[in-house]
């Protein structure tokens, strides 16, 4: 039975991923290492509590001694690395936490895994030839697009926020451990996710929560910024496929060709709430525009043809089907 170290599994995507992965893969154990920062939520993990294949460890990926202890204790054959500071607005106010966790933390994990799995560059210790490190990253490393074009795996990196710069740095460290040491690494760069268990601070939970509470729904600038939205379980399936079948040293873009601008999203959520949770006035009347975020990237859009053609991944949900499921989940949480 393989034992995988998952980092940041108490967060939005990691918690969805572990439940999804353990359902698909019977012959597998997961150790979830999470520091439970403000973004980690232990209640995201309730459905895993009874699963004997799952263990939670509270701890920091920057703590090298702890990582070494965990590798020695559990003999990991894989790492799936989600842990990060992930909110762009926080990176503008407090970039140092992003450099610490996203850059130094990723380096620490890579380096401990390399020492545990490898004898010397390109030589694995016996039994660790297929050990692998999957790094979860973002499309924000590519910077911003105009009205046309898509990010593909050849697009040059041009990060614009401290968040995306720290993720870009971590991607380069992962790349270097392949080219320098021959470590088995794979990186995925995904577009914006939405779905159950996302932190309250992010755009879609904020729109739903403010709407239900009867408060103003804040939309940055003119609301025309475009993101390529992917339902979180489609991302989880892409991560599973990349982990199981991805080629070492390769990167895979994941996105569902669902470009929507922020004002469309706010209007769509309000329309659905008007139907499923009606009140006297339309929720749309609560939408209000606020001062734009500094350095706000205009548009992100992903060309996912590499993971679709080479690994057979495709998104099951479009934005309109995924957002309905998402609203139903948050209605239970916020009502
Ligand atoms: P999140 O903020 O919801 O969760 C991050 C988790 O990491 C939290 O549980 C937190 O406690 C933990 N963590 C933070 N610092 C840590 C540390 N030093 N040691 C151990 N644990 C720590 O993030 P998310 O939205 O689930 O994103 C997960 C990953 O996916 C991130 O690497 C992010 O860059 C990437 N990603 C996210 C999106 C998105 O739309 N959310 C899109 C593409 C890529």
XYZ file of C-alpha atoms and ligand atoms in Angstrom:
379
model
C 0.000 0.000 0.000
C 1.391 3.430 -0.930
C 1.504 6.225 1.653
C 1.217 9.775 0.338
C 2.034 13.009 2.152
C -0.595 15.637 1.331
C 0.231 19.168 2.481
C -2.423 21.826 3.095
C -5.250 19.290 3.124
C -7.386 21.343 5.552
C -7.802 24.030 2.895
C -10.305 24.291 0.074
C -8.818 22.157 -2.714
C -6.801 19.756 -0.546
C -9.822 18.737 1.538
C -11.941 18.144 -1.574
C -9.036 16.226 -3.123
C -8.415 13.809 -0.232
C -12.067 12.733 0.022
C -12.221 12.336 -3.774
C -8.916 10.428 -4.009
C -9.604 8.015 -1.148
C -12.939 7.117 -2.759
C -11.199 6.332 -6.072
C -8.069 4.629 -4.728
C -8.612 1.909 -2.146
C -4.978 0.855 -1.807
C -3.586 4.060 -0.396
C -2.932 5.916 2.866
C -2.814 9.695 3.249
C -1.018 11.723 5.897
C -2.345 15.292 5.823
C 0.178 17.848 7.105
C -1.445 21.224 7.668
C -0.446 24.155 9.874
C -4.121 25.166 10.298
C -3.480 28.794 9.453
C -6.555 31.042 9.295
C -7.266 29.355 5.901
C -7.267 25.778 7.199
C -10.534 24.455 8.549
C -10.680 21.213 10.468
C -14.407 20.925 9.775
C -13.511 20.457 6.085
C -12.168 17.052 7.158
C -15.129 15.618 9.082
C -15.997 13.109 6.354
C -12.472 11.603 6.586
C -12.385 11.145 10.366
C -13.689 7.571 10.279
C -11.377 6.461 7.445
C -8.490 4.408 8.883
C -6.417 5.241 5.775
C -6.351 8.920 6.772
C -4.175 10.633 9.430
C -4.000 14.332 10.309
C -0.775 15.972 11.514
C -0.768 19.619 12.577
C 2.500 21.185 11.487
C 4.361 23.580 9.245
C 6.046 22.686 5.951
C 8.832 25.114 6.941
C 9.740 22.827 9.886
C 12.452 20.613 8.412
C 12.873 18.444 11.509
C 9.157 17.603 11.481
C 9.259 16.739 7.756
C 12.226 14.416 8.300
C 10.440 12.715 11.210
C 7.317 12.212 9.074
C 9.280 10.752 6.129
C 11.088 8.347 8.478
C 7.892 7.333 10.245
C 5.608 6.888 7.217
C 8.055 6.055 4.402
C 6.189 8.216 1.866
C 6.321 7.203 -1.777
C 4.578 10.363 -2.910
C 3.968 14.006 -2.016
C 0.993 16.038 -3.243
C 1.721 19.617 -2.292
C -1.214 22.020 -1.825
C -0.046 24.026 1.229
C 0.289 27.693 0.392
C -0.753 31.181 1.275
C -3.325 31.563 -1.485
C -5.178 34.882 -1.313
C -3.926 37.661 -3.628
C -5.371 40.469 -1.457
C -3.449 39.175 1.589
C -0.255 38.990 -0.473
C -0.562 42.699 -1.203
C -0.811 43.519 2.515
C 1.527 40.873 3.915
C 3.835 39.393 1.252
C 6.399 37.913 3.678
C 4.112 35.028 4.715
C 3.824 34.143 1.007
C 7.573 34.002 0.487
C 7.998 31.933 3.638
C 5.400 29.249 2.954
C 5.213 29.222 -0.830
C 8.922 29.540 -1.581
C 10.832 28.353 1.486
C 8.209 25.753 2.453
C 8.213 24.241 -1.043
C 12.019 24.152 -1.066
C 12.027 22.407 2.320
C 9.609 19.719 1.176
C 11.482 19.109 -2.080
C 14.797 18.879 -0.320
C 13.624 16.499 2.408
C 11.921 14.288 -0.210
C 15.069 14.264 -2.348
C 17.267 13.235 0.603
C 14.821 10.497 1.600
C 14.297 9.093 -1.898
C 17.619 9.641 -3.657
C 21.196 8.442 -3.220
C 22.740 11.072 -5.522
C 21.664 13.002 -8.657
C 19.662 10.656 -10.926
C 20.167 7.675 -8.582
C 17.194 6.570 -6.475
C 17.483 4.547 -3.298
C 16.228 1.003 -3.772
C 12.425 0.890 -3.698
C 12.011 4.634 -4.368
C 12.447 4.594 -8.152
C 8.789 5.535 -8.634
C 8.471 7.989 -5.754
C 7.024 11.276 -6.974
C 6.301 14.866 -6.041
C 3.234 16.633 -7.467
C 3.249 20.392 -7.064
C -0.082 22.247 -7.301
C 0.273 25.670 -8.863
C -1.770 28.349 -10.527
C -2.289 29.995 -13.923
C -1.533 33.334 -12.233
C 2.195 32.664 -12.777
C 1.671 33.575 -16.457
C 0.551 37.129 -15.658
C -2.340 38.697 -17.488
C -3.938 38.373 -20.939
C -5.664 40.953 -23.120
C -9.010 40.168 -24.752
C -7.500 37.386 -26.898
C -5.261 34.337 -26.390
C -4.822 31.503 -23.886
C -2.078 30.413 -21.492
C -0.369 27.204 -22.546
C 2.607 25.396 -21.002
C 5.025 27.399 -23.202
C 3.696 30.808 -22.135
C 6.543 32.731 -20.433
C 6.110 33.348 -16.717
C 5.223 36.970 -15.870
C 3.719 37.011 -12.348
C 2.239 40.332 -11.244
C 1.294 39.935 -7.552
C 3.404 38.812 -4.583
C 1.162 35.695 -4.502
C 1.797 34.745 -8.134
C 5.486 35.661 -7.845
C 5.859 33.326 -4.856
C 4.061 30.517 -6.720
C 6.235 31.124 -9.813
C 9.334 30.851 -7.600
C 8.090 27.568 -6.165
C 7.417 26.222 -9.691
C 11.010 27.039 -10.668
C 12.384 25.258 -7.587
C 10.327 22.171 -8.471
C 11.610 22.341 -12.062
C 15.203 22.628 -10.832
C 14.915 19.447 -8.736
C 14.053 17.575 -11.941
C 16.814 19.079 -14.072
C 19.526 19.052 -11.394
C 18.788 15.915 -9.371
C 16.536 13.884 -11.669
C 13.769 13.841 -9.040
C 10.340 12.660 -10.254
C 8.327 15.873 -10.209
C 5.141 16.996 -11.961
C 3.528 20.462 -11.773
C -0.068 21.433 -12.506
C -1.100 25.046 -13.171
C -4.809 25.497 -12.706
C -7.272 28.313 -13.258
C -9.608 29.739 -10.568
C -11.488 27.061 -8.633
C -14.890 27.299 -7.013
C -17.060 24.838 -5.091
C -17.803 23.606 -1.558
C -15.405 24.305 1.354
C -13.754 27.419 -0.065
C -12.700 30.052 2.486
C -15.199 32.876 3.121
C -12.696 35.502 1.887
C -12.751 34.338 -1.768
C -14.967 35.881 -4.478
C -17.751 33.314 -4.914
C -18.333 32.528 -1.195
C -18.301 36.294 -0.555
C -20.955 36.960 -3.203
C -23.222 34.188 -1.895
C -22.743 35.102 1.792
C -23.271 38.852 1.361
C -26.321 38.173 -0.803
C -27.950 35.915 1.778
C -27.105 38.269 4.673
C -28.708 41.189 2.807
C -25.401 43.094 2.625
C -23.745 44.919 -0.291
C -22.066 42.510 -2.727
C -18.635 44.092 -3.436
C -17.285 43.849 -6.998
C -13.837 45.245 -7.822
C -13.518 48.051 -10.414
C -15.975 47.737 -13.309
C -16.476 43.987 -12.795
C -15.025 43.187 -16.222
C -12.014 41.139 -15.030
C -12.177 37.661 -16.536
C -11.224 34.334 -14.942
C -11.456 30.805 -16.329
C -13.565 29.077 -13.653
C -13.184 25.385 -12.827
C -15.350 23.335 -10.455
C -13.083 22.036 -7.689
C -13.833 18.326 -8.286
C -12.768 18.698 -11.931
C -9.469 20.080 -10.625
C -9.189 17.179 -8.153
C -9.612 14.701 -10.994
C -6.938 16.517 -13.010
C -4.565 16.294 -10.025
C -5.284 12.560 -9.643
C -4.627 11.918 -13.320
C -1.463 14.050 -13.379
C -0.204 12.283 -10.234
C -0.905 8.816 -11.596
C 0.033 9.244 -15.276
C 1.860 12.576 -15.703
C 5.310 12.510 -17.228
C 8.127 13.446 -14.851
C 9.511 16.946 -15.391
C 6.353 18.042 -17.234
C 3.831 20.740 -16.379
C 0.104 20.508 -17.162
C -2.345 23.393 -17.400
C -5.822 22.603 -16.040
C -8.851 24.714 -16.945
C -12.385 24.178 -18.140
C -12.788 26.800 -20.914
C -15.300 28.638 -18.761
C -14.308 32.263 -19.012
C -16.680 34.505 -17.103
C -16.249 38.063 -15.862
C -16.937 39.063 -12.257
C -20.125 40.950 -12.972
C -21.532 37.975 -14.912
C -20.741 35.774 -11.908
C -22.432 38.117 -9.433
C -25.514 38.430 -11.672
C -25.702 34.658 -12.255
C -25.486 33.887 -8.519
C -28.193 36.492 -7.812
C -30.460 35.033 -10.525
C -30.115 31.537 -9.058
C -30.709 32.811 -5.510
C -33.795 34.690 -6.744
C -35.167 31.297 -7.812
C -33.983 28.941 -5.071
C -34.039 31.345 -2.081
C -36.385 34.176 -3.142
C -36.985 37.388 -1.187
C -38.995 40.521 -1.943
C -36.355 42.311 -4.072
C -33.848 40.755 -6.452
C -30.432 40.039 -4.931
C -28.993 41.961 -7.905
C -29.942 45.216 -6.155
C -27.203 44.478 -3.563
C -24.360 44.485 -6.143
C -22.028 47.441 -5.579
C -18.728 48.375 -7.234
C -15.695 49.039 -5.011
C -12.185 50.455 -5.627
C -10.147 48.063 -7.775
C -7.401 45.828 -6.365
C -3.896 47.260 -7.143
C -2.242 45.430 -10.065
C -5.488 43.561 -10.784
C -4.816 41.195 -13.726
C -7.416 41.699 -16.458
C -7.877 38.204 -17.828
C -6.705 34.607 -17.307
C -7.673 31.781 -19.662
C -6.232 28.315 -19.980
C -5.457 26.087 -22.929
C -5.814 22.637 -21.329
C -5.272 20.632 -24.528
C -2.047 19.017 -23.245
C -3.665 17.285 -20.234
C -6.782 16.549 -22.330
C -4.890 14.972 -25.257
C -1.968 13.348 -23.444
C -3.616 12.199 -20.193
C -7.312 12.026 -21.148
C -8.601 14.590 -18.593
C -11.667 16.696 -19.261
C -13.916 18.874 -17.115
C -17.363 17.418 -16.328
C -18.986 20.656 -15.170
C -19.510 23.973 -16.913
C -19.829 27.144 -14.826
C -23.633 27.133 -14.833
C -23.923 23.502 -13.611
C -21.100 23.830 -11.051
C -22.327 27.103 -9.575
C -25.757 25.623 -8.854
C -24.164 22.807 -6.793
C -21.936 25.375 -5.096
C -24.825 27.677 -4.146
C -26.767 24.728 -2.713
C -23.790 23.867 -0.473
C -23.279 27.456 0.782
C -27.007 27.940 1.385
C -26.762 25.153 3.984
C -23.656 26.773 5.501
C -24.823 30.397 5.663
C -28.594 30.112 6.207
P -6.360 27.428 0.927
O -5.831 28.764 1.306
O -7.823 27.162 1.010
O -5.628 26.287 1.784
C -4.265 26.320 2.067
C -3.992 25.332 3.194
O -2.566 25.311 3.425
C -4.666 25.711 4.513
O -5.295 24.555 5.065
C -3.510 26.170 5.389
O -3.717 25.915 6.779
C -2.357 25.361 4.833
N -1.040 26.010 5.064
C -0.709 27.307 4.824
N 0.572 27.523 5.182
C 1.060 26.342 5.634
C 2.324 25.914 6.131
N 3.360 26.762 6.254
N 2.486 24.613 6.489
C 1.436 23.739 6.381
N 0.227 24.090 5.937
C 0.038 25.374 5.563
O -5.810 27.176 -0.553
P -6.519 26.416 -1.777
O -7.419 27.355 -2.480
O -7.017 25.091 -1.295
O -5.246 26.191 -2.714
C -4.446 25.014 -2.605
C -3.301 25.102 -3.620
O -3.840 25.225 -4.938
C -2.401 26.317 -3.424
O -1.072 25.911 -3.647
C -2.852 27.303 -4.484
O -1.783 28.125 -4.909
C -3.285 26.356 -5.585
N -4.330 26.862 -6.491
C -5.495 27.373 -5.991
C -6.482 27.819 -6.870
C -7.801 28.344 -6.349
O -8.594 28.851 -7.162
N -8.100 28.247 -5.065
C -6.279 27.755 -8.248
C -5.082 27.233 -8.728
C -4.113 26.774 -7.833
